Amino acid sequence: MRDKENKVDMWLSKVEEMVDTGDDFWDFLPDTLILPDEWERFLSLLSCSSAKVFWIIKPSCLNRGMGIRVINKESDIADLRDLQTSVCVQKYLLSPYLLASQLKFDLRLYVLVTSWDPICIFIYKDGLVRFCSEKYNSSPDNVDEMCCHITNPEVNKTRGRYINNRDPNSCKGHKWRLRCFWDALKKEGVHEKTIKKTWEKIEDIVIKTLLSADSN
């Protein structure tokens, strides 16, 4: 077993300890493995699943979307067997919530911790929403189409369809302000109570993620 070499490894190690308690405290976290340590377990899960089950591969030491990919049991994964650095593998969520545009999106939020004991957390209300540049498609035939699965702008710019949003107060292009996103949800019929409940769940996940970093 390798020493825990980076923040992703350390965080997941702590989460694994808590998940083993059988509590539903971490039910928001999909099946997660670290390669190469859990290679055999990953192979077993992959072989038992259908081609309709996707996994997302995320190198722990890279950024700007480098090395990220989505795979299934029919993908070529030989390069993952003898890795020199760790890779995070998570079961891909195949039914994301989509706006009318049918583009997958993620939320990027900013959190400030000013004190640990007692813990004091601030979360900025106006984050970013990043969209894929191609319509979402969960067909196994589209497992390699990164621009419909991965929201990172650097990935989507490779196909030439990415549109920069030049007006920070508009819902145009492939990156919006979070406040604009909430407004777009309301226009599509999402009730304000649902949006409030979603924000409360986000705050809950932020707190749990920070607690997982506590060595005590």
PDB file of C-alpha atoms in Angstrom:
ATOM      1  CA  MET A   1       0.000   0.000   0.000  1.00  0.00           C
ATOM      2  CA  ARG A   2       1.362   3.418  -0.946  1.00  0.00           C
ATOM      3  CA  ASP A   3       1.579   6.266   1.514  1.00  0.00           C
ATOM      4  CA  LYS A   4      -1.229   8.753   1.093  1.00  0.00           C
ATOM      5  CA  GLU A   5       0.522  11.179  -1.217  1.00  0.00           C
ATOM      6  CA  ASN A   6      -1.947  14.002  -1.817  1.00  0.00           C
ATOM      7  CA  LYS A   7      -5.107  15.677  -0.594  1.00  0.00           C
ATOM      8  CA  VAL A   8      -7.425  13.454  -2.668  1.00  0.00           C
ATOM      9  CA  ASP A   9      -5.927  10.275  -1.219  1.00  0.00           C
ATOM     10  CA  MET A  10      -6.063  11.607   2.330  1.00  0.00           C
ATOM     11  CA  TRP A  11      -9.641  12.823   2.007  1.00  0.00           C
ATOM     12  CA  LEU A  12     -10.903   9.551   0.545  1.00  0.00           C
ATOM     13  CA  SER A  13      -9.036   7.556   3.175  1.00  0.00           C
ATOM     14  CA  LYS A  14     -10.852   9.477   5.884  1.00  0.00           C
ATOM     15  CA  VAL A  15     -14.204   9.124   4.115  1.00  0.00           C
ATOM     16  CA  GLU A  16     -13.698   5.365   3.757  1.00  0.00           C
ATOM     17  CA  GLU A  17     -13.261   5.074   7.510  1.00  0.00           C
ATOM     18  CA  MET A  18     -16.565   6.866   8.070  1.00  0.00           C
ATOM     19  CA  VAL A  19     -18.456   5.014   5.311  1.00  0.00           C
ATOM     20  CA  ASP A  20     -17.417   1.710   6.884  1.00  0.00           C
ATOM     21  CA  THR A  21     -19.595   2.573   9.876  1.00  0.00           C
ATOM     22  CA  GLY A  22     -22.626   1.837   7.720  1.00  0.00           C
ATOM     23  CA  ASP A  23     -24.146   5.258   8.364  1.00  0.00           C
ATOM     24  CA  ASP A  24     -26.007   7.089   5.560  1.00  0.00           C
ATOM     25  CA  PHE A  25     -24.080  10.235   6.530  1.00  0.00           C
ATOM     26  CA  TRP A  26     -22.100   9.944   3.269  1.00  0.00           C
ATOM     27  CA  ASP A  27     -24.920   8.832   0.973  1.00  0.00           C
ATOM     28  CA  PHE A  28     -24.186  11.722  -1.419  1.00  0.00           C
ATOM     29  CA  LEU A  29     -20.826  10.178  -2.339  1.00  0.00           C
ATOM     30  CA  PRO A  30     -20.850   7.705  -5.278  1.00  0.00           C
ATOM     31  CA  ASP A  31     -18.781   4.499  -5.285  1.00  0.00           C
ATOM     32  CA  THR A  32     -15.180   5.717  -5.171  1.00  0.00           C
ATOM     33  CA  LEU A  33     -11.858   3.920  -5.572  1.00  0.00           C
ATOM     34  CA  ILE A  34      -8.197   4.893  -5.741  1.00  0.00           C
ATOM     35  CA  LEU A  35      -5.974   3.259  -8.349  1.00  0.00           C
ATOM     36  CA  PRO A  36      -3.607   1.518  -8.475  1.00  0.00           C
ATOM     37  CA  ASP A  37      -4.268   0.416  -4.854  1.00  0.00           C
ATOM     38  CA  GLU A  38      -7.782  -0.863  -5.586  1.00  0.00           C
ATOM     39  CA  TRP A  39      -7.112  -2.202  -9.073  1.00  0.00           C
ATOM     40  CA  GLU A  40      -8.439  -5.724  -8.416  1.00  0.00           C
ATOM     41  CA  ARG A  41     -11.613  -4.430  -6.800  1.00  0.00           C
ATOM     42  CA  PHE A  42     -12.157  -2.047  -9.713  1.00  0.00           C
ATOM     43  CA  LEU A  43     -11.707  -4.858 -12.248  1.00  0.00           C
ATOM     44  CA  SER A  44     -14.243  -6.942 -10.366  1.00  0.00           C
ATOM     45  CA  LEU A  45     -16.812  -4.135 -10.340  1.00  0.00           C
ATOM     46  CA  LEU A  46     -16.184  -3.395 -13.997  1.00  0.00           C
ATOM     47  CA  SER A  47     -16.543  -7.020 -15.103  1.00  0.00           C
ATOM     48  CA  CYS A  48     -19.845  -7.397 -13.237  1.00  0.00           C
ATOM     49  CA  SER A  49     -21.410  -4.286 -14.737  1.00  0.00           C
ATOM     50  CA  SER A  50     -22.948  -3.690 -18.138  1.00  0.00           C
ATOM     51  CA  ALA A  51     -21.620  -1.336 -20.794  1.00  0.00           C
ATOM     52  CA  LYS A  52     -24.346   1.096 -19.682  1.00  0.00           C
ATOM     53  CA  VAL A  53     -22.529   1.652 -16.373  1.00  0.00           C
ATOM     54  CA  PHE A  54     -19.965   4.456 -16.671  1.00  0.00           C
ATOM     55  CA  TRP A  55     -16.989   5.355 -14.484  1.00  0.00           C
ATOM     56  CA  ILE A  56     -15.182   8.689 -14.407  1.00  0.00           C
ATOM     57  CA  ILE A  57     -11.384   8.717 -14.136  1.00  0.00           C
ATOM     58  CA  LYS A  58      -9.775  11.746 -12.436  1.00  0.00           C
ATOM     59  CA  PRO A  59      -5.986  12.034 -11.938  1.00  0.00           C
ATOM     60  CA  SER A  60      -5.266  13.485  -8.505  1.00  0.00           C
ATOM     61  CA  CYS A  61      -2.205  15.526  -9.500  1.00  0.00           C
ATOM     62  CA  LEU A  62      -3.474  17.335 -12.613  1.00  0.00           C
ATOM     63  CA  ASN A  63      -5.790  20.259 -13.313  1.00  0.00           C
ATOM     64  CA  ARG A  64      -7.724  22.047 -16.091  1.00  0.00           C
ATOM     65  CA  GLY A  65      -9.384  18.791 -17.107  1.00  0.00           C
ATOM     66  CA  MET A  66      -6.146  17.047 -18.049  1.00  0.00           C
ATOM     67  CA  GLY A  67      -6.387  13.264 -17.901  1.00  0.00           C
ATOM     68  CA  ILE A  68     -10.103  13.149 -17.098  1.00  0.00           C
ATOM     69  CA  ARG A  69     -12.110  10.600 -19.040  1.00  0.00           C
ATOM     70  CA  VAL A  70     -15.260   8.490 -18.842  1.00  0.00           C
ATOM     71  CA  ILE A  71     -15.101   4.734 -19.394  1.00  0.00           C
ATOM     72  CA  ASN A  72     -17.180   1.568 -19.322  1.00  0.00           C
ATOM     73  CA  LYS A  73     -16.330  -2.136 -19.409  1.00  0.00           C
ATOM     74  CA  GLU A  74     -15.568  -1.960 -23.133  1.00  0.00           C
ATOM     75  CA  SER A  75     -13.000   0.831 -22.790  1.00  0.00           C
ATOM     76  CA  ASP A  76      -9.246   0.340 -23.051  1.00  0.00           C
ATOM     77  CA  ILE A  77      -7.920   0.751 -19.492  1.00  0.00           C
ATOM     78  CA  ALA A  78      -4.532  -0.978 -19.776  1.00  0.00           C
ATOM     79  CA  ASP A  79      -2.752   2.270 -18.885  1.00  0.00           C
ATOM     80  CA  LEU A  80      -4.423   2.285 -15.451  1.00  0.00           C
ATOM     81  CA  ARG A  81      -2.823  -0.952 -14.270  1.00  0.00           C
ATOM     82  CA  ASP A  82       0.685   0.323 -13.445  1.00  0.00           C
ATOM     83  CA  LEU A  83       0.163   3.938 -12.480  1.00  0.00           C
ATOM     84  CA  GLN A  84       2.957   5.890 -10.830  1.00  0.00           C
ATOM     85  CA  THR A  85       0.572   8.442  -9.324  1.00  0.00           C
ATOM     86  CA  SER A  86      -2.878   7.926  -7.862  1.00  0.00           C
ATOM     87  CA  VAL A  87      -6.107   8.200  -9.848  1.00  0.00           C
ATOM     88  CA  CYS A  88      -9.588   8.677  -8.418  1.00  0.00           C
ATOM     89  CA  VAL A  89     -12.291   6.480  -9.986  1.00  0.00           C
ATOM     90  CA  GLN A  90     -15.946   7.173  -9.276  1.00  0.00           C
ATOM     91  CA  LYS A  91     -19.164   5.642 -10.516  1.00  0.00           C
ATOM     92  CA  TYR A  92     -20.595   8.089 -13.019  1.00  0.00           C
ATOM     93  CA  LEU A  93     -24.051   9.513 -12.307  1.00  0.00           C
ATOM     94  CA  LEU A  94     -25.988   8.774 -15.484  1.00  0.00           C
ATOM     95  CA  SER A  95     -29.138  10.800 -14.777  1.00  0.00           C
ATOM     96  CA  PRO A  96     -28.051  14.382 -14.052  1.00  0.00           C
ATOM     97  CA  TYR A  97     -30.568  17.184 -13.792  1.00  0.00           C
ATOM     98  CA  LEU A  98     -30.635  19.082 -17.098  1.00  0.00           C
ATOM     99  CA  LEU A  99     -32.036  22.426 -18.146  1.00  0.00           C
ATOM    100  CA  ALA A 100     -34.040  22.771 -21.366  1.00  0.00           C
ATOM    101  CA  SER A 101     -30.751  23.072 -23.261  1.00  0.00           C
ATOM    102  CA  GLN A 102     -29.980  19.419 -22.354  1.00  0.00           C
ATOM    103  CA  LEU A 103     -26.402  20.402 -21.467  1.00  0.00           C
ATOM    104  CA  LYS A 104     -24.827  18.825 -18.426  1.00  0.00           C
ATOM    105  CA  PHE A 105     -23.556  21.338 -15.853  1.00  0.00           C
ATOM    106  CA  ASP A 106     -21.741  21.549 -12.544  1.00  0.00           C
ATOM    107  CA  LEU A 107     -21.601  24.151  -9.794  1.00  0.00           C
ATOM    108  CA  ARG A 108     -18.323  25.672  -8.643  1.00  0.00           C
ATOM    109  CA  LEU A 109     -18.631  27.182  -5.173  1.00  0.00           C
ATOM    110  CA  TYR A 110     -16.155  29.055  -3.012  1.00  0.00           C
ATOM    111  CA  VAL A 111     -15.756  28.318   0.692  1.00  0.00           C
ATOM    112  CA  LEU A 112     -13.697  30.183   3.296  1.00  0.00           C
ATOM    113  CA  VAL A 113     -12.737  28.640   6.659  1.00  0.00           C
ATOM    114  CA  THR A 114     -11.547  31.316   9.102  1.00  0.00           C
ATOM    115  CA  SER A 115     -11.296  29.097  12.182  1.00  0.00           C
ATOM    116  CA  TRP A 116     -11.113  25.354  12.795  1.00  0.00           C
ATOM    117  CA  ASP A 117     -11.724  25.144  16.534  1.00  0.00           C
ATOM    118  CA  PRO A 118     -14.367  26.396  16.807  1.00  0.00           C
ATOM    119  CA  ILE A 119     -15.043  25.834  13.133  1.00  0.00           C
ATOM    120  CA  CYS A 120     -16.249  28.901  11.231  1.00  0.00           C
ATOM    121  CA  ILE A 121     -17.290  28.472   7.587  1.00  0.00           C
ATOM    122  CA  PHE A 122     -18.345  31.062   5.018  1.00  0.00           C
ATOM    123  CA  ILE A 123     -19.747  30.139   1.612  1.00  0.00           C
ATOM    124  CA  TYR A 124     -19.978  32.664  -1.201  1.00  0.00           C
ATOM    125  CA  LYS A 125     -23.532  32.836  -2.500  1.00  0.00           C
ATOM    126  CA  ASP A 126     -22.601  33.639  -6.092  1.00  0.00           C
ATOM    127  CA  GLY A 127     -20.450  30.886  -7.564  1.00  0.00           C
ATOM    128  CA  LEU A 128     -20.064  29.639 -11.140  1.00  0.00           C
ATOM    129  CA  VAL A 129     -22.045  27.202 -13.267  1.00  0.00           C
ATOM    130  CA  ARG A 130     -20.084  25.430 -16.007  1.00  0.00           C
ATOM    131  CA  PHE A 131     -21.812  23.733 -18.937  1.00  0.00           C
ATOM    132  CA  CYS A 132     -20.784  21.116 -21.432  1.00  0.00           C
ATOM    133  CA  SER A 133     -20.799  22.298 -25.038  1.00  0.00           C
ATOM    134  CA  GLU A 134     -22.671  19.282 -26.445  1.00  0.00           C
ATOM    135  CA  LYS A 135     -26.026  17.809 -25.447  1.00  0.00           C
ATOM    136  CA  TYR A 136     -25.907  15.102 -22.817  1.00  0.00           C
ATOM    137  CA  ASN A 137     -26.099  11.523 -24.081  1.00  0.00           C
ATOM    138  CA  SER A 138     -25.741   8.495 -21.816  1.00  0.00           C
ATOM    139  CA  SER A 139     -25.582   5.914 -24.598  1.00  0.00           C
ATOM    140  CA  PRO A 140     -22.581   3.534 -24.334  1.00  0.00           C
ATOM    141  CA  ASP A 141     -21.743   4.641 -27.883  1.00  0.00           C
ATOM    142  CA  ASN A 142     -21.048   8.127 -26.483  1.00  0.00           C
ATOM    143  CA  VAL A 143     -18.828   7.131 -23.563  1.00  0.00           C
ATOM    144  CA  ASP A 144     -15.822   8.778 -25.259  1.00  0.00           C
ATOM    145  CA  GLU A 145     -17.617  12.048 -26.071  1.00  0.00           C
ATOM    146  CA  MET A 146     -16.028  14.212 -23.387  1.00  0.00           C
ATOM    147  CA  CYS A 147     -17.787  17.423 -24.427  1.00  0.00           C
ATOM    148  CA  CYS A 148     -21.156  15.995 -23.346  1.00  0.00           C
ATOM    149  CA  HIS A 149     -19.839  14.512 -20.077  1.00  0.00           C
ATOM    150  CA  ILE A 150     -17.078  16.788 -18.746  1.00  0.00           C
ATOM    151  CA  THR A 151     -17.917  20.405 -17.895  1.00  0.00           C
ATOM    152  CA  ASN A 152     -14.347  21.682 -17.658  1.00  0.00           C
ATOM    153  CA  PRO A 153     -13.928  24.605 -20.125  1.00  0.00           C
ATOM    154  CA  GLU A 154     -10.476  23.439 -21.239  1.00  0.00           C
ATOM    155  CA  VAL A 155     -11.978  20.121 -22.348  1.00  0.00           C
ATOM    156  CA  ASN A 156     -14.885  21.737 -24.189  1.00  0.00           C
ATOM    157  CA  LYS A 157     -12.737  24.302 -25.987  1.00  0.00           C
ATOM    158  CA  THR A 158     -10.990  21.478 -27.862  1.00  0.00           C
ATOM    159  CA  ARG A 159     -14.023  20.981 -30.125  1.00  0.00           C
ATOM    160  CA  GLY A 160     -14.477  24.647 -31.009  1.00  0.00           C
ATOM    161  CA  ARG A 161     -18.083  24.815 -29.800  1.00  0.00           C
ATOM    162  CA  TYR A 162     -17.428  26.475 -26.470  1.00  0.00           C
ATOM    163  CA  ILE A 163     -18.968  29.959 -26.167  1.00  0.00           C
ATOM    164  CA  ASN A 164     -17.592  32.501 -23.699  1.00  0.00           C
ATOM    165  CA  ASN A 165     -20.148  34.461 -21.719  1.00  0.00           C
ATOM    166  CA  ARG A 166     -19.202  38.140 -22.074  1.00  0.00           C
ATOM    167  CA  ASP A 167     -22.108  39.428 -19.975  1.00  0.00           C
ATOM    168  CA  PRO A 168     -21.837  38.318 -16.309  1.00  0.00           C
ATOM    169  CA  ASN A 169     -25.541  38.952 -15.769  1.00  0.00           C
ATOM    170  CA  SER A 170     -26.790  36.795 -18.650  1.00  0.00           C
ATOM    171  CA  CYS A 171     -27.574  33.130 -19.168  1.00  0.00           C
ATOM    172  CA  LYS A 172     -25.552  32.895 -22.362  1.00  0.00           C
ATOM    173  CA  GLY A 173     -22.572  30.792 -23.318  1.00  0.00           C
ATOM    174  CA  HIS A 174     -21.176  27.902 -21.312  1.00  0.00           C
ATOM    175  CA  LYS A 175     -20.310  29.591 -18.012  1.00  0.00           C
ATOM    176  CA  TRP A 176     -22.858  31.479 -15.896  1.00  0.00           C
ATOM    177  CA  ARG A 177     -23.030  33.165 -12.520  1.00  0.00           C
ATOM    178  CA  LEU A 178     -24.844  31.022  -9.961  1.00  0.00           C
ATOM    179  CA  ARG A 179     -27.398  33.769  -9.354  1.00  0.00           C
ATOM    180  CA  CYS A 180     -28.308  33.715 -13.041  1.00  0.00           C
ATOM    181  CA  PHE A 181     -28.630  29.933 -12.879  1.00  0.00           C
ATOM    182  CA  TRP A 182     -31.167  30.130 -10.038  1.00  0.00           C
ATOM    183  CA  ASP A 183     -33.180  32.606 -12.107  1.00  0.00           C
ATOM    184  CA  ALA A 184     -33.070  30.238 -15.082  1.00  0.00           C
ATOM    185  CA  LEU A 185     -34.407  27.418 -12.893  1.00  0.00           C
ATOM    186  CA  LYS A 186     -37.326  29.581 -11.804  1.00  0.00           C
ATOM    187  CA  LYS A 187     -38.137  30.420 -15.432  1.00  0.00           C
ATOM    188  CA  GLU A 188     -38.227  26.697 -16.181  1.00  0.00           C
ATOM    189  CA  GLY A 189     -40.784  26.149 -13.417  1.00  0.00           C
ATOM    190  CA  VAL A 190     -38.593  25.109 -10.487  1.00  0.00           C
ATOM    191  CA  HIS A 191     -40.181  26.305  -7.238  1.00  0.00           C
ATOM    192  CA  GLU A 192     -38.221  28.644  -4.978  1.00  0.00           C
ATOM    193  CA  LYS A 193     -38.599  26.164  -2.086  1.00  0.00           C
ATOM    194  CA  THR A 194     -36.827  23.525  -4.155  1.00  0.00           C
ATOM    195  CA  ILE A 195     -33.963  25.923  -4.876  1.00  0.00           C
ATOM    196  CA  LYS A 196     -33.686  26.768  -1.174  1.00  0.00           C
ATOM    197  CA  LYS A 197     -33.632  23.076  -0.256  1.00  0.00           C
ATOM    198  CA  THR A 198     -30.921  22.450  -2.867  1.00  0.00           C
ATOM    199  CA  TRP A 199     -28.768  25.196  -1.352  1.00  0.00           C
ATOM    200  CA  GLU A 200     -29.240  23.694   2.112  1.00  0.00           C
ATOM    201  CA  LYS A 201     -28.044  20.325   0.791  1.00  0.00           C
ATOM    202  CA  ILE A 202     -24.993  22.017  -0.728  1.00  0.00           C
ATOM    203  CA  GLU A 203     -24.174  23.590   2.640  1.00  0.00           C
ATOM    204  CA  ASP A 204     -24.544  20.182   4.289  1.00  0.00           C
ATOM    205  CA  ILE A 205     -22.081  18.593   1.832  1.00  0.00           C
ATOM    206  CA  VAL A 206     -19.590  21.419   2.403  1.00  0.00           C
ATOM    207  CA  ILE A 207     -19.706  20.852   6.164  1.00  0.00           C
ATOM    208  CA  LYS A 208     -19.316  17.076   5.845  1.00  0.00           C
ATOM    209  CA  THR A 209     -16.403  17.447   3.444  1.00  0.00           C
ATOM    210  CA  LEU A 210     -14.595  19.717   5.867  1.00  0.00           C
ATOM    211  CA  LEU A 211     -15.313  17.412   8.801  1.00  0.00           C
ATOM    212  CA  SER A 212     -13.728  14.536   6.885  1.00  0.00           C
ATOM    213  CA  ALA A 213     -10.438  16.437   6.976  1.00  0.00           C
ATOM    214  CA  ASP A 214     -10.421  16.568  10.772  1.00  0.00           C
ATOM    215  CA  SER A 215      -7.793  14.178  12.106  1.00  0.00           C
ATOM    216  CA  ASN A 216      -9.795  13.828  15.328  1.00  0.00           C
TER     217      ASN A 216
END
